[in-house]
Coordinates of C-alpha atoms and ligand atoms in Angstrom, one line a residue:
X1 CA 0.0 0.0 0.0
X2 CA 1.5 3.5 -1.5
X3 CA 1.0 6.0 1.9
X4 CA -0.4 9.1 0.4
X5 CA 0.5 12.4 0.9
X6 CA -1.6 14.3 3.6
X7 CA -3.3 17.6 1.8
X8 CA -2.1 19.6 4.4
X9 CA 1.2 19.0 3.5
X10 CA 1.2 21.3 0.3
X11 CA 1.8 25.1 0.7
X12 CA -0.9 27.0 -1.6
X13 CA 1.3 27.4 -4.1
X14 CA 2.3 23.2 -4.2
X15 CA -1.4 22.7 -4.4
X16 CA -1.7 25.3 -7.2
X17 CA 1.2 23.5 -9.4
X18 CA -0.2 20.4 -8.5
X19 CA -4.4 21.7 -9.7
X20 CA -2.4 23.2 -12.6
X21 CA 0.3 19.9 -13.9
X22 CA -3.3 18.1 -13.3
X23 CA -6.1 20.0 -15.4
X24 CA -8.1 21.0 -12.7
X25 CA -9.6 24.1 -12.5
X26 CA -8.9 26.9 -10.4
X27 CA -12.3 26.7 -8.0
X28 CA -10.8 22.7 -7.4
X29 CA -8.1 24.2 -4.8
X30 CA -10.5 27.3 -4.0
X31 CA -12.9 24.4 -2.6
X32 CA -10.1 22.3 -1.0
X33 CA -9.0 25.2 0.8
X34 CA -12.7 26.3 2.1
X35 CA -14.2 23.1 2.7
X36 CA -10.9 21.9 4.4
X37 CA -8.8 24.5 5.9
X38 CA -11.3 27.0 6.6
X39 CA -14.4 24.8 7.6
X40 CA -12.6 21.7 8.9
X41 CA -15.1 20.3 7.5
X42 CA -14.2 16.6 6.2
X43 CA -17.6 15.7 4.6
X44 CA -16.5 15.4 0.9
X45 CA -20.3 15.0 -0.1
X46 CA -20.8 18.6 0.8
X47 CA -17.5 19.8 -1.7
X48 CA -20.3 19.5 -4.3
X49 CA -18.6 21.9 -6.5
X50 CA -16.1 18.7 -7.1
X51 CA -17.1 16.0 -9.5
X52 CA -17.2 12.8 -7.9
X53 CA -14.5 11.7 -10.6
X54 CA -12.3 14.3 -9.5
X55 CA -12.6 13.6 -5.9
X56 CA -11.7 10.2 -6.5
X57 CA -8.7 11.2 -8.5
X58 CA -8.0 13.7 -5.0
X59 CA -8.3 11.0 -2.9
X60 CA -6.2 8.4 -4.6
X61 CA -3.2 10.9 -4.7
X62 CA -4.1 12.6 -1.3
X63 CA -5.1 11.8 2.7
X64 CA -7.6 14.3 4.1
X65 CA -7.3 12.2 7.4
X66 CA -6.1 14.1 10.3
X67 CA -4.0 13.2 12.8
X68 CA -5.2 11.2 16.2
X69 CA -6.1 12.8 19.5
X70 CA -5.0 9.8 21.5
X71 CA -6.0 11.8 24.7
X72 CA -7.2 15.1 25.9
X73 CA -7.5 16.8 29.3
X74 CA -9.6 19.8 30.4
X75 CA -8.4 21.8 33.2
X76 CA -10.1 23.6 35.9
X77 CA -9.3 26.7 34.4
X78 CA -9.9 26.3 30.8
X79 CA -7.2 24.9 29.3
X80 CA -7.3 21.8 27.0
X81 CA -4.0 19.2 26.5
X82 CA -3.9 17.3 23.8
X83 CA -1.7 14.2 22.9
X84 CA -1.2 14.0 19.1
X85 CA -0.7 10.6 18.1
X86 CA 1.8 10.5 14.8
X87 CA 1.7 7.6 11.8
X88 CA 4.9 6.0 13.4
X89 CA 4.0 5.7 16.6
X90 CA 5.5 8.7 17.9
X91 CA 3.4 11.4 20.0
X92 CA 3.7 15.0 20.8
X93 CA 1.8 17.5 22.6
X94 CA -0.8 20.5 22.0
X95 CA -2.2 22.6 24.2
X96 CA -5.4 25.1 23.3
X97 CA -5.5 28.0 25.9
X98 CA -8.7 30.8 26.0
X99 CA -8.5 34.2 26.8
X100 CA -10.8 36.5 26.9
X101 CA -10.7 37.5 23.2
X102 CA -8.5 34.4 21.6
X103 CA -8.1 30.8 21.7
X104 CA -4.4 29.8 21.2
X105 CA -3.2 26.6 20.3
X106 CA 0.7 26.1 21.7
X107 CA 1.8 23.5 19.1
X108 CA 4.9 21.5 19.0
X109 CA 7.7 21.7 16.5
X110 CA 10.0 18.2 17.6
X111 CA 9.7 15.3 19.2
X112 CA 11.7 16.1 21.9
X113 CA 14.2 18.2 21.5
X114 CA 18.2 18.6 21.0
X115 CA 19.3 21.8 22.8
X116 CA 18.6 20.4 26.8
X117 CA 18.0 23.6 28.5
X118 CA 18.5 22.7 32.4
X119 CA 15.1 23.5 33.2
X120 CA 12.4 22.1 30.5
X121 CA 10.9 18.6 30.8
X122 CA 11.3 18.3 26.9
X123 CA 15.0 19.0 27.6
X124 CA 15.8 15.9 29.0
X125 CA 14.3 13.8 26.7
X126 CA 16.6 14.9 23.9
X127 CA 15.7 15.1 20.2
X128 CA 14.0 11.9 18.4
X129 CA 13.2 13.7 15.5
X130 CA 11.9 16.8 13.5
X131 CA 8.0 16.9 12.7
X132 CA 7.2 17.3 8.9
X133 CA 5.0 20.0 8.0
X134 CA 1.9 18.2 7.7
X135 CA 2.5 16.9 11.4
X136 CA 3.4 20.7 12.8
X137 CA -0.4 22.1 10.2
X138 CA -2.0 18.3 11.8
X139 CA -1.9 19.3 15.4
X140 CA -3.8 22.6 14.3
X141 CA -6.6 20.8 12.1
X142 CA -7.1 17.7 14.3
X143 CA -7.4 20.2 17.1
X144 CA -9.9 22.3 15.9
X145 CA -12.1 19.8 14.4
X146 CA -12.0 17.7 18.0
X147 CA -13.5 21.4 19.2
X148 CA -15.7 22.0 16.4
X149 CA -17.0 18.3 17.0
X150 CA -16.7 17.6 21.2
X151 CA -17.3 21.9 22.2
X152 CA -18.7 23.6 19.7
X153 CA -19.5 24.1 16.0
X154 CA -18.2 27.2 16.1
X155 CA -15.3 26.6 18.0
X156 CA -12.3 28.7 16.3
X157 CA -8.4 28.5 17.2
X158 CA -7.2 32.4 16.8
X159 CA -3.5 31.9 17.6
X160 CA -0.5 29.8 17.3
X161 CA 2.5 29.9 19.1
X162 CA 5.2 27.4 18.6
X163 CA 6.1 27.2 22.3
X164 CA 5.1 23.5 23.0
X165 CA 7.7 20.9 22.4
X166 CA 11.0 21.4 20.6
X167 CA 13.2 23.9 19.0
X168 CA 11.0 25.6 15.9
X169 CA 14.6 27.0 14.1
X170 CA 15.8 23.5 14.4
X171 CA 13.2 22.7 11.7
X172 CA 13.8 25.7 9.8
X173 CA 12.2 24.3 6.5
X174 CA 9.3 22.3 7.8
X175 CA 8.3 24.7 10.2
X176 CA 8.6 27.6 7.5
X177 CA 6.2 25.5 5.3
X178 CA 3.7 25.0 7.9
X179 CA 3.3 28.9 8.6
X180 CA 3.0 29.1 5.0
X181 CA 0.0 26.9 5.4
X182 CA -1.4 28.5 8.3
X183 CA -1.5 32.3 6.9
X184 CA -2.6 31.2 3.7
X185 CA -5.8 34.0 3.1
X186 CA -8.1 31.7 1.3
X187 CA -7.4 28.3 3.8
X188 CA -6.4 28.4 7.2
X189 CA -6.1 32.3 7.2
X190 CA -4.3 32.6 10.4
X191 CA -3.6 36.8 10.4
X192 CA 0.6 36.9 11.0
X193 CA 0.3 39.3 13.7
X194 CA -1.8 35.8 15.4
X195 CA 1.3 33.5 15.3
X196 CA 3.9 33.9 17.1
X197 CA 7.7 31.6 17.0
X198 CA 9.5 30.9 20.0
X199 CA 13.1 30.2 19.7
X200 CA 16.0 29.8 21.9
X201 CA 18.7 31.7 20.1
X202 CA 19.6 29.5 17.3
X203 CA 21.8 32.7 15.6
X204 CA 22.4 31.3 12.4
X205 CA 18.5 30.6 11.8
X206 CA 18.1 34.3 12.9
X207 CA 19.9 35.6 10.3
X208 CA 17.9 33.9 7.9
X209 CA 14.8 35.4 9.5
X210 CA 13.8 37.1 6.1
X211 CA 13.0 34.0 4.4
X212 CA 10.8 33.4 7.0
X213 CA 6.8 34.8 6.6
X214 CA 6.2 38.1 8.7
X215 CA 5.4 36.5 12.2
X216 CA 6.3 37.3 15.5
X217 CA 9.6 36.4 17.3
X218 CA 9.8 35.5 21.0
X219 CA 13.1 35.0 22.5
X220 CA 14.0 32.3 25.0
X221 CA 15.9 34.9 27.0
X222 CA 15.7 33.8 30.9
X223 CA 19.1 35.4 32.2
X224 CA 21.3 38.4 31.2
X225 CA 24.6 37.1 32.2
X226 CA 26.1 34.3 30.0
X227 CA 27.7 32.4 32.6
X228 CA 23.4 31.8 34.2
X229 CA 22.7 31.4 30.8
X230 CA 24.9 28.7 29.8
X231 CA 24.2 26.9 33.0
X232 CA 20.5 27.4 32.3
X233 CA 20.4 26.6 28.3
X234 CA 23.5 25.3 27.2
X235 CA 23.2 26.7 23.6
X236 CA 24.2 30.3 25.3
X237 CA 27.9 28.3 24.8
X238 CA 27.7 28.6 21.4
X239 CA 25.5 31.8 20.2
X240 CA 26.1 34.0 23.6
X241 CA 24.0 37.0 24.4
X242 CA 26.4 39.0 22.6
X243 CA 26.1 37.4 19.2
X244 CA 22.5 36.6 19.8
X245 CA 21.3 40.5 20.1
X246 CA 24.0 41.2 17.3
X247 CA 22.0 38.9 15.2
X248 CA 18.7 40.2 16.3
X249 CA 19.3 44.3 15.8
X250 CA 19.4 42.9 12.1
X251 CA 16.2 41.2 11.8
X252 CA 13.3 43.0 9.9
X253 CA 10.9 43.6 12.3
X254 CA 7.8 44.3 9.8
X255 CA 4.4 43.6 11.3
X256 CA 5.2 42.7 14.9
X257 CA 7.4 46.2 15.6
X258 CA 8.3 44.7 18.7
X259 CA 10.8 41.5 19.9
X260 CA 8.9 39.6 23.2
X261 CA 11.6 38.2 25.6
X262 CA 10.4 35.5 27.8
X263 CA 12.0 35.3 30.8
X264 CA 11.6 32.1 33.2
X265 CA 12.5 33.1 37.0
X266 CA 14.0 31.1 38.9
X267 CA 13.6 31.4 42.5
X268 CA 17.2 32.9 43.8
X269 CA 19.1 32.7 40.4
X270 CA 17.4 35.4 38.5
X271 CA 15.1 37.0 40.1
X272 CA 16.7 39.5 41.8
X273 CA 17.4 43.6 41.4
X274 CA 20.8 42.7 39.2
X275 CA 19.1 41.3 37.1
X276 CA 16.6 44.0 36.4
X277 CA 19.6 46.5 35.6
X278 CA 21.1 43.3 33.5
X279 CA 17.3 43.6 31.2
X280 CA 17.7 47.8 31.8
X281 CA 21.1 47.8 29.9
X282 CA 20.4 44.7 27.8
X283 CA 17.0 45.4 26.0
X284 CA 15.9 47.9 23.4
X285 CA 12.4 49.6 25.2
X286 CA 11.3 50.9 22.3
X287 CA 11.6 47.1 19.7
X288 CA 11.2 44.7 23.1
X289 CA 8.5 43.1 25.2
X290 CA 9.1 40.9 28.5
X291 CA 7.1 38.1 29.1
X292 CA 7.7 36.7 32.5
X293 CA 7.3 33.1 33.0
X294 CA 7.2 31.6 36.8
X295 CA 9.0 28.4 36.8
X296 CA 6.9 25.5 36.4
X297 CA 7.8 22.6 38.8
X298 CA 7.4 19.1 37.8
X299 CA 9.2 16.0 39.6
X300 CA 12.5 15.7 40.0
X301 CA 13.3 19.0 38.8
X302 CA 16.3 21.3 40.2
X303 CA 14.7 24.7 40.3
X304 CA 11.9 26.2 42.5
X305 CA 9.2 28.9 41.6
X306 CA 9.7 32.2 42.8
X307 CA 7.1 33.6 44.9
X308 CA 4.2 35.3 43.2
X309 CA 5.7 38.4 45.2
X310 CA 8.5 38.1 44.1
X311 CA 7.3 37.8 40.5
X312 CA 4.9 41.2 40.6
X313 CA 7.7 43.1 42.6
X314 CA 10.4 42.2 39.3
X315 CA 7.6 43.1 36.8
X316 CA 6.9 46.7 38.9
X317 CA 10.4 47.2 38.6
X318 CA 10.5 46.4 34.5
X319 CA 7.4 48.8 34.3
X320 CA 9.3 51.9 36.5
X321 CA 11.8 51.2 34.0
X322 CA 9.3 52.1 31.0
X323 CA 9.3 48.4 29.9
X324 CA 6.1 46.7 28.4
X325 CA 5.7 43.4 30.6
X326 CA 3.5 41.2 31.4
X327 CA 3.4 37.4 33.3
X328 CA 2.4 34.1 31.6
X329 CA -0.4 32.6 33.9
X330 CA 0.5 29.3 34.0
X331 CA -2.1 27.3 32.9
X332 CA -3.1 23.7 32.8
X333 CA -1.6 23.4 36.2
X334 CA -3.3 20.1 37.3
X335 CA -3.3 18.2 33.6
X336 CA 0.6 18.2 34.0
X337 CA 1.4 21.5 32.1
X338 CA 5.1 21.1 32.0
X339 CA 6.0 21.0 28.3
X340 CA 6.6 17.2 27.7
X341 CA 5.3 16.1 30.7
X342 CA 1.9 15.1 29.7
X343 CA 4.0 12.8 27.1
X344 CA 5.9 11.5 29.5
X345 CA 3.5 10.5 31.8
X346 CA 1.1 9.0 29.4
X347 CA 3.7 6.9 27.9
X348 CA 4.5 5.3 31.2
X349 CA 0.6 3.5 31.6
X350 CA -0.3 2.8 27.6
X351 CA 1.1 2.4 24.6
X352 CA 0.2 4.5 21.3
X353 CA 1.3 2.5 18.1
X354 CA 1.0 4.4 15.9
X355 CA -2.5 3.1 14.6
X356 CA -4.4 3.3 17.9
X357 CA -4.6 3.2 21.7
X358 CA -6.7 1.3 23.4
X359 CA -10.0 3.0 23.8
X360 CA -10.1 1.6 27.4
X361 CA -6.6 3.1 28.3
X362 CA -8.0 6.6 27.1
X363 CA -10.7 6.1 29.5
X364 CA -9.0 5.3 32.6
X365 CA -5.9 7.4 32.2
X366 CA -5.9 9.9 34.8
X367 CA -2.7 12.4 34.3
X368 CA -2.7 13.1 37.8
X369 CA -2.9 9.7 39.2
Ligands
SAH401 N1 12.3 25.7 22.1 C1 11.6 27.0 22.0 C2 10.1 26.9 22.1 C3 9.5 25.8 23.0 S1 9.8 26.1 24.7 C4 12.2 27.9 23.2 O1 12.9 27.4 24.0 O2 11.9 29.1 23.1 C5 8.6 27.4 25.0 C6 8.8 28.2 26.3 O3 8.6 27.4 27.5 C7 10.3 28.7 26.4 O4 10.3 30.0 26.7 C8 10.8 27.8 27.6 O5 11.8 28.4 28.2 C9 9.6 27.6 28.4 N2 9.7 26.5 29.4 C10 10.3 25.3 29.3 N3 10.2 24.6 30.4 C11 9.6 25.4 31.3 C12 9.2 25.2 32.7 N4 9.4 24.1 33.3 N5 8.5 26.2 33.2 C13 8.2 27.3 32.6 N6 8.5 27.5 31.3 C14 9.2 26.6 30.6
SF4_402 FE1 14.2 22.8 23.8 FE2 12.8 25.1 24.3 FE3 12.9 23.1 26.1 FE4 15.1 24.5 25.6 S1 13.1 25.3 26.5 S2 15.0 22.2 25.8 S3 15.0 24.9 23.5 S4 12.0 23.0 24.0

């Protein structure tokens, strides 16, 4: 048996060349994309504007299947984890998180992931493998039609941010591809300014960051000395602060005028006045953002959470300063939030194989247990 390509593999313009090598007509992809991509709506009955004969033709060269929610988890406040399961028995996580005026899916870029900052679950997994670009677009479309389906018909992811497991500029091209996908205007019609890519400082993927599509850019700063750095995300050995802001005063900064820094405190190690004048002399006011992030404990983790004193008092500071900054609410708290975690956990009790999980294991899996 030939495995087919998923659709949402193809950028807009692969589809185009492929409608146009092909003989089909123009309203063929305009169909695909708002039946498919827009709608999320897999019910080939109602692409009516399709000829059966050309459906079939679609479907023997294409797979409109998306990929398997092998489990979910609501928590108390709102948030919704979701394991992904992928064709080779591999998983990786997605997690959907309301606001007042979005929904934004945190999506996942790796399984696992090479860099090993000290602090992140994922970390110490290390890297298994880059996701293709259908898996990175799979996690958004099996999410949303799980909501349209399970919540609501109207249920509508607004944002992306590639801030769940992995390094994003570690999968420069796949990743690239998938954002390609997700802005396209006539399909998934993401608006840029709505998705945003994390990265730890990978400098020489930074200073490619014109080939990239006009998103936003959040930096995986967490400490403005390089020693604290290094100890905290061991890529700071290779691209240190200095030629990591050298490379950033270089990139365009088109839509999204501004760079967000998210900074992870660390009870005792960063969180102190120093480290405010560190940020002072260290970041642009004008072209930066902070985003504080209170460490999230798991087990057997090294660090400790600050107090959520401590946390307001360091972003008062930033603000007296004239900085715009703001603190992640951690979310998810009690459906094992920690990036990677979920994974972990889930993998201990059952077995995905890359076809199915046992119903019954879905069931009775409790992440807390
Ligand atoms: N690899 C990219 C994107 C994924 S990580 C990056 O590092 O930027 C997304 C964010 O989660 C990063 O800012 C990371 O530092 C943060 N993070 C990782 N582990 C965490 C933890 N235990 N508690 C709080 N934030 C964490
Ligand atoms: Fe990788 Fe980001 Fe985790 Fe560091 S924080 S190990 S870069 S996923």
């Amino acid at each position: 048996m030939t495995i087919k390509r998923p659709i949402y593999d193809l950028t807009p313009l692969e589809l185009s060349s492929f409608c146009k090598e092909n003989d089909l007509p123009d309203f063929v992809q305009a169909e695909l994309d708002k039946w498919f991509f827009l709608k999320k709506d897999l019910d080939q009955s109602k692409w009516d504007k399709i000829s059966k004969e050309r459906m079939k033709f679609l479907n023997e060269k294409f797979s409109f299947e998306l990929p398997k929610v092998v489990w979910q988890g609501l928590s108390s406040d709102g948030t919704r984890k979701f394991l992904i399961g992928l064709s080779d028995g591999n998983s990786v996580e997605a997690v959907a998180i309301p606001a007042k005026d979005r929904l934004t899916l945190c999506i996942s870029s790796q399984v696992g992931c090479a860099i090993g900052c000290t602090f992140c679950h994922t970390g110490t997994q290390g890297l298994t493998r880059n996701l293709k670009a259908h898996e990175i677009t799979g996690q958004f479309l099996a999410v949303s039609q799980w909501l349209i389906k399970n919540v609501s018909p109207t249920s509508r992811l607004s944002n992306i941010v590639f801030m769940g497991q992995g390094e994003p500029l570690h999968n420069f091209q796949n990743v690239k591809k998938s954002v390609e996908i997700f802005l396209n205007p006539n399909g998934i019609a993401l608006s840029k300014t709505k998705v945003t890519l994390s990265t730890s400082g990978l400098v020489p993927q930074i200073e490619k960051w014109e080939e990239f599509p006009d998103i936003n850019v959040a930096i995986s700063l967490h400490a403005v000395r390089d020693d604290l750095r290094s100890q905290l995300m061991p890529i700071n050995k290779r691209h240190d602060l200095k030629r990591l802001f050298d490379a950033l005063k270089n990139i365009p900064l088109k839509t999204s005028r501004r760079i967000t820094y998210e900074y992870l405190m660390i009870a005792g190690l960063n969180d102190q006045q120093q480290d405010i004048d560190g940020l002072c002399e260290l970041l642009p006011k004008k072209r930066s953002k902070i985003n504080l992030i209170p460490f999230n404990e798991y087990p057997g983790s090294d660090y400790k959470r600050p107090s959520d004193e401590q946390v307001l008092w360091f972003q008062d500071q930033l603000h007296k300063q004239g900085f715009t900054c703001t603190i992640r609410v951690t979310k998810g708290d009690d459906i094992l939030a920690a990036c990677g975690q979920l994974k972990t956990e889930f993998e201990k009790v059952n077995k995905w194989d890359g076809d199915r999980v046992s119903p019954k294991a879905i069931e009775t899996y409790q992440p807390n247990e």
